[in-house]
Coordinates of C-alpha atoms in Angstrom, one line a residue:
X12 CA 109.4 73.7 62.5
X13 CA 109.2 75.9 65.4
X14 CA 108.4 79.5 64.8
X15 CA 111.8 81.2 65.5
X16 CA 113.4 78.5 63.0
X17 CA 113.7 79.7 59.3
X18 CA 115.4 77.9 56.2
X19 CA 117.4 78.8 53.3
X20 CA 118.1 77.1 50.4
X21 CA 120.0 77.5 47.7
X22 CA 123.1 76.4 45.3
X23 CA 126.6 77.1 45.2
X24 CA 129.0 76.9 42.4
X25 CA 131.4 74.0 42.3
X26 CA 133.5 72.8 39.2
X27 CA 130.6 74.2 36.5
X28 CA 128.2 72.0 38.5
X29 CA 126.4 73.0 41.2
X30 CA 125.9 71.8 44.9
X31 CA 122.5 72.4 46.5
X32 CA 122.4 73.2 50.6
X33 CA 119.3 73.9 53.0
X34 CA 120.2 76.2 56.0
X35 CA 118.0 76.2 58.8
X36 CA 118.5 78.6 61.8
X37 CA 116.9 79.8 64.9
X38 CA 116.4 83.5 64.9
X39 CA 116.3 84.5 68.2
X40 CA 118.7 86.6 69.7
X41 CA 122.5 85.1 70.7
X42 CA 125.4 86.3 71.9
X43 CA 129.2 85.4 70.0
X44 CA 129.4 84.3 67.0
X45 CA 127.3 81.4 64.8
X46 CA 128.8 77.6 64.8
X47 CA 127.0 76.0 62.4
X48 CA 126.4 71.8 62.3
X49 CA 127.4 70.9 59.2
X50 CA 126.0 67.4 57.9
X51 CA 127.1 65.1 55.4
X52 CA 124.5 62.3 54.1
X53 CA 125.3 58.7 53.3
X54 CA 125.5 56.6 50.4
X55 CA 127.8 57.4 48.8
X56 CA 124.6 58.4 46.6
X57 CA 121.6 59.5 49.4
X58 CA 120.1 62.8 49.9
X59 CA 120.2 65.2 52.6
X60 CA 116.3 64.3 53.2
X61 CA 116.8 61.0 55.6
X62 CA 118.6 63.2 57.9
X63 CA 116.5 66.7 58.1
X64 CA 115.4 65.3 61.9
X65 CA 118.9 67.1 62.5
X66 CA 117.2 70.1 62.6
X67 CA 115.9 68.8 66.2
X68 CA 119.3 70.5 67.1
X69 CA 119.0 73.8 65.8
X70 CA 119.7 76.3 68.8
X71 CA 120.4 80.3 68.6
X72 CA 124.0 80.3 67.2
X73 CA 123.8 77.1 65.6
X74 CA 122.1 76.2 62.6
X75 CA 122.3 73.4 60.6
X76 CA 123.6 73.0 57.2
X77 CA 122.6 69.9 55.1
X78 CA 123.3 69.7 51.3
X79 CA 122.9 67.2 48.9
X80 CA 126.4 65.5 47.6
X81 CA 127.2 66.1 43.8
X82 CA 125.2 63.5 41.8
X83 CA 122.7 63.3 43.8
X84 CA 119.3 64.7 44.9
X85 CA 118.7 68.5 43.6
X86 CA 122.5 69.0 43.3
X87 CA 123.6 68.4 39.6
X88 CA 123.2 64.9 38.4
X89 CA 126.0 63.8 35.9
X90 CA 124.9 59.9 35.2
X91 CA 127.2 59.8 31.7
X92 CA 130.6 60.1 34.3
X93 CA 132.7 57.5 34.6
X94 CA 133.1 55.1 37.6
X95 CA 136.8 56.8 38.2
X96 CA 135.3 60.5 38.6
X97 CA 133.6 60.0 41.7
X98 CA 136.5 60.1 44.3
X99 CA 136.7 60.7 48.2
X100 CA 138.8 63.9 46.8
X101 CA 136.0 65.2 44.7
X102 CA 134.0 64.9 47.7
X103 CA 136.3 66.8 50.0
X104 CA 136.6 69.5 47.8
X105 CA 132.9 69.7 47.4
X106 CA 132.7 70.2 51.2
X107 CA 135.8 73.1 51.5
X108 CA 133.7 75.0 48.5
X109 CA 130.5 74.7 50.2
X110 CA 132.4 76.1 53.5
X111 CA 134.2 78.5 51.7
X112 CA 131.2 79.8 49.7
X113 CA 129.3 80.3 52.8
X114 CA 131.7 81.6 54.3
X115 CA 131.8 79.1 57.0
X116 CA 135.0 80.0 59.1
X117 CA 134.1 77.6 62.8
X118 CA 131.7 74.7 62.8
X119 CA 130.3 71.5 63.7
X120 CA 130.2 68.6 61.8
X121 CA 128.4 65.5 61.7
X122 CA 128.5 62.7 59.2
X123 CA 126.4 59.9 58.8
X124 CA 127.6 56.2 57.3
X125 CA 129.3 57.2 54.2
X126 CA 129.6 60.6 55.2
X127 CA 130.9 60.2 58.2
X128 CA 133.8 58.4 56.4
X129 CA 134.0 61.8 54.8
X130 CA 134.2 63.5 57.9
X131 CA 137.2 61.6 59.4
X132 CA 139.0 62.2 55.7
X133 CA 138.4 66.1 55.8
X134 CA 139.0 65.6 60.1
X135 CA 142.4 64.2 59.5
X136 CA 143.3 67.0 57.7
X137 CA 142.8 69.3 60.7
X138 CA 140.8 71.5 58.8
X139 CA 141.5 75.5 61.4
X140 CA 137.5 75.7 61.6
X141 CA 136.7 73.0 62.6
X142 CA 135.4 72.4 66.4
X143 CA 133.1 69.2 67.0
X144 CA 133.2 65.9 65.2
X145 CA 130.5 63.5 64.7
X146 CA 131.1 59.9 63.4
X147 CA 127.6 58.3 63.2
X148 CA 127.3 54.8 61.7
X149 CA 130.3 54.5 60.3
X150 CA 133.2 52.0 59.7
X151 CA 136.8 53.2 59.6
X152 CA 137.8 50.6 56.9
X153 CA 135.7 48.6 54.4
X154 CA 137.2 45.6 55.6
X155 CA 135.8 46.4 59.1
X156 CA 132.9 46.7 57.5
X157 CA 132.4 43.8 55.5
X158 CA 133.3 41.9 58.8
X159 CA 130.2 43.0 60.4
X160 CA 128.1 42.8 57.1
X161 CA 129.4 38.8 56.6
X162 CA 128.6 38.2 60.4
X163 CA 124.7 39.6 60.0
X164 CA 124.2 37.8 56.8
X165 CA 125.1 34.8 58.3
X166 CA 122.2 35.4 60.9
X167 CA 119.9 35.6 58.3
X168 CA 117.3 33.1 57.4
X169 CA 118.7 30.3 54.9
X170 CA 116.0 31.3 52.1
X171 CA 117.7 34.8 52.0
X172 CA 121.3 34.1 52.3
X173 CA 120.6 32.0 49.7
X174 CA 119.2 34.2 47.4
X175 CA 121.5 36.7 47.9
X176 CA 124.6 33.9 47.2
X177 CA 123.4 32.7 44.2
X178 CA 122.7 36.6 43.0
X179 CA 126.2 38.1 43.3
X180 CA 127.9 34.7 42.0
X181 CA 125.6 35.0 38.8
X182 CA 126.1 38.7 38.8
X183 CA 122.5 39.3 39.1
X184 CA 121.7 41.6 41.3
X185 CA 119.1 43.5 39.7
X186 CA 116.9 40.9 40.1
X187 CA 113.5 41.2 42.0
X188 CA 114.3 38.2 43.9
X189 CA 117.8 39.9 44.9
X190 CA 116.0 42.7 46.2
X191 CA 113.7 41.0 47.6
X192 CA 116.5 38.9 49.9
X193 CA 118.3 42.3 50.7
X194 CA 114.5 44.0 52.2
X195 CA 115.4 41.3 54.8
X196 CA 119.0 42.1 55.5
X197 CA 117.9 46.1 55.5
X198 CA 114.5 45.4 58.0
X199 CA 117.1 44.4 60.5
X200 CA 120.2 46.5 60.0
X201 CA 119.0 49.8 58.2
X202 CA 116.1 51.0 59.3
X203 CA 113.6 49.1 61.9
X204 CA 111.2 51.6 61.7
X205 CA 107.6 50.0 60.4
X206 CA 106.5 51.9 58.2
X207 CA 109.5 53.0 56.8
X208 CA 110.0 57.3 57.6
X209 CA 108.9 59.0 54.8
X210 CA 112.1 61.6 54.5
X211 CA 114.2 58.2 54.7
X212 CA 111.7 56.6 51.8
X213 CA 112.4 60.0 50.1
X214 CA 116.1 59.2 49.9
X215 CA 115.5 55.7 48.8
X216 CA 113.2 56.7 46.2
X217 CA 116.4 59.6 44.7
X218 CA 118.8 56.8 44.7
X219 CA 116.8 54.3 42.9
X220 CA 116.2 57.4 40.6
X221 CA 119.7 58.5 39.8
X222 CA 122.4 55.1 41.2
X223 CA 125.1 56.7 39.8
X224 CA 127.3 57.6 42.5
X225 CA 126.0 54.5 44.9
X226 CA 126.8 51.8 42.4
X227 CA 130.4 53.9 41.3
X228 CA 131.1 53.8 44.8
X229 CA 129.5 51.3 46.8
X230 CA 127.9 48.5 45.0
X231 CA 124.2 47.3 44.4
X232 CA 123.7 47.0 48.0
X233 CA 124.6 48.3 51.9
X234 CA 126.5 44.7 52.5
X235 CA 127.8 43.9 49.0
X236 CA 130.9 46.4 48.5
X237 CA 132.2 45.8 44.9
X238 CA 132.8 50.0 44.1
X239 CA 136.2 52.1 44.7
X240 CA 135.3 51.9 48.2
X241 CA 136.0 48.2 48.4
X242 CA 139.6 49.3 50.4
X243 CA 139.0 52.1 51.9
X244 CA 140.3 52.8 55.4
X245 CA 141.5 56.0 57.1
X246 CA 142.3 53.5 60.3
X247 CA 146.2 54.8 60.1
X248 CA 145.3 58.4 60.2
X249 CA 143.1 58.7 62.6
X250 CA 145.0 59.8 65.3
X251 CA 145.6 62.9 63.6
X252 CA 142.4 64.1 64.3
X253 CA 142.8 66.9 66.7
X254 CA 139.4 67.9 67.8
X255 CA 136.8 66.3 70.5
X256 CA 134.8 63.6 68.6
X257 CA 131.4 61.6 69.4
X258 CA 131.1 58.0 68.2
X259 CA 127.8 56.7 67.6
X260 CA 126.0 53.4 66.2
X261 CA 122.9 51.3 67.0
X262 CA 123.0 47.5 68.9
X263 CA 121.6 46.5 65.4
X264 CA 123.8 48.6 63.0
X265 CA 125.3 47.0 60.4
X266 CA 128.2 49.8 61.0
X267 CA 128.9 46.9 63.9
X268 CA 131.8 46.9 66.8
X269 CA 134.3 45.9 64.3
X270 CA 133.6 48.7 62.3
X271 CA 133.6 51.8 64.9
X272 CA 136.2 50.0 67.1
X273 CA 139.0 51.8 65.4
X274 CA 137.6 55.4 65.8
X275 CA 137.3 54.3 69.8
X276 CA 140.8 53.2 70.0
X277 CA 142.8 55.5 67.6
X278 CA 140.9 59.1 67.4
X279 CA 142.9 60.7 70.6
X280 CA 139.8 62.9 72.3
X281 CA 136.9 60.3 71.7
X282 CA 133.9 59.1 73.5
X283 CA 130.8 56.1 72.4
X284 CA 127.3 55.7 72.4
X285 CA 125.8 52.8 71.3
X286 CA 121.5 53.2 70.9
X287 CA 120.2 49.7 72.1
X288 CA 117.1 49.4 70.3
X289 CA 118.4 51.0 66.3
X290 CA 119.8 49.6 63.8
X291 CA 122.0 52.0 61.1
X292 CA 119.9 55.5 62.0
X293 CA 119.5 55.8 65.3
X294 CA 118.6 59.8 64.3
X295 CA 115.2 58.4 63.3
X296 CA 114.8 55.5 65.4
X297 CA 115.6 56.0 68.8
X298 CA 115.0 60.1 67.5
X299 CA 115.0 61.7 70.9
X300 CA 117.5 60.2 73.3
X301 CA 119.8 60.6 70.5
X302 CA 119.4 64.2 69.6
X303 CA 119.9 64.6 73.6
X304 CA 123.3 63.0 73.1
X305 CA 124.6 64.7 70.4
X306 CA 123.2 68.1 72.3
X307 CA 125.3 67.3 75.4
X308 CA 128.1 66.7 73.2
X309 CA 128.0 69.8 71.3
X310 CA 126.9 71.8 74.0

């Protein structure tokens, strides 16, 4: 970190549990008030960790917030809940606490993948503090999303699509072989990065931990959606967001054109990047040019 940037962390209450959050600021002089970015990790089930590069964008009068999502990381793990307790609602509400608790009145915010599906859902609800919107990686609806994810498998090699076929038919996909098949699908779509970064291997290595929330949610893997997220859309809202809002995704993403097309066309005060050489984090592999674009946009 540079020398003028500090971090806090620390916990906040929320529903008997308890949500943990790492504040990092720069501490040189500013004039007006603070407007923090306020980031919100993927999964549903990640960490915080994959995305600390955000910190690139610490500036005086606006640090950056990250926190780990109930369930997951050092927040509170509850692996005995039910599939029907982890809700986009409990997720929102997690967010307006940690705001509140803070006291957060004006801010930024950025979500990546799953949490920027989070962000359009709390953006939607024109929320008074908030400024800037972020919508990295994202799809607006599952079913735009498992439109990109059937077009990339088909791309794959045969031996793969194969294997990954003959997995989720027999309901295996615990397997090593399964896994092995999806390595391929996430080498070209997740992360191209060789070797893999090691705060996005730290996140990998919490989820296979603790899956709780990721296989509630989401499913075994990134392009296999069987969890309550399987219809999920916020396509029909989004022209109620009400605040200037930055689109991004990779040429390679597996959050593809169908799946950032409706932000694009519905979200009234909106603007695209696409990074031509990533894949689904574009924050860590094109690192630069895209901290330089979300800069401009929240500058």
């Amino acid at each position: 970190m540079p020398p003028a940037h500090r971090t806090h962390e620390g916990t906040v209450d929320f529903d008997g549990h308890h949500t943990y959050y790492r504040l990092t600021r720069d501490e040189r002089p500013t004039t007006g008030p603070e407007l923090p970015l306020v980031v919100l990790h993927g999964g549903p089930g990640c960490t915080h960790d994959y995305l600390l590069g955000l910190t690139d964008l610490v500036r005086p009068g606006r640090p950056v917030l990250h926190y780990d999502q109930l369930g997951n990381g050092r927040s509170t793990h509850l692996p005995d809940r039910p599939a029907d307790f982890w809700t986009v609602g409990l997720f929102l509400r997690e967010l307006e606490n940690l705001l509140a608790a803070l006291d957060i009145e004006s801010y930024d915010l950025l979500g990546q993948s799953w949490g920027g599906m989070l962000a359009a859902e709390h953006a939607v609800l024109r929320p008074g503090g908030l400024r800037r919107l972020v919508i990295a990686n994202s799809p607006a609806s599952m079913a735009d999303w498992a439109t990109d994810a059937a077009r990339l498998r088909a791309a794959l090699p045969a031996e793969a699509r194969e294997a990954l076929d003959a997995h989720e038919r027999a309901g295996t996909t615990d397997s090593a072989d399964y896994a092995a098949a999806s390595a391929e699908f996430y080498r070209r779509h997740v992360c191209r990065l060789d070797p893999m970064p090691p705060e996005v291997a730290r996140t990998f290595a919490w989820i296979d931990e603790d899956p709780t929330v990721y296989h509630a949610m989401n499913g075994p893997t990134e392009f296999h959606v069987i969890g309550s997220l399987r219809t999920w859309s916020v396509v029909d809202r989004l022209p109620r967001i009400a605040v200037p809002t930055l689109v991004v995704n990779g040429a390679h993403d597996e959050a593809g054109e169908a799946s950032v097309r409706p932000f694009l066309e519905r979200v009234p005060d909106v603007r695209g990047r696409c990074f031509p050489d990533s894949s689904h984090m574009p924050h860590v592999e094109e690192r630069g040019a895209y901290m330089r674009a979300v800069a401009d946009f929240l500058d």
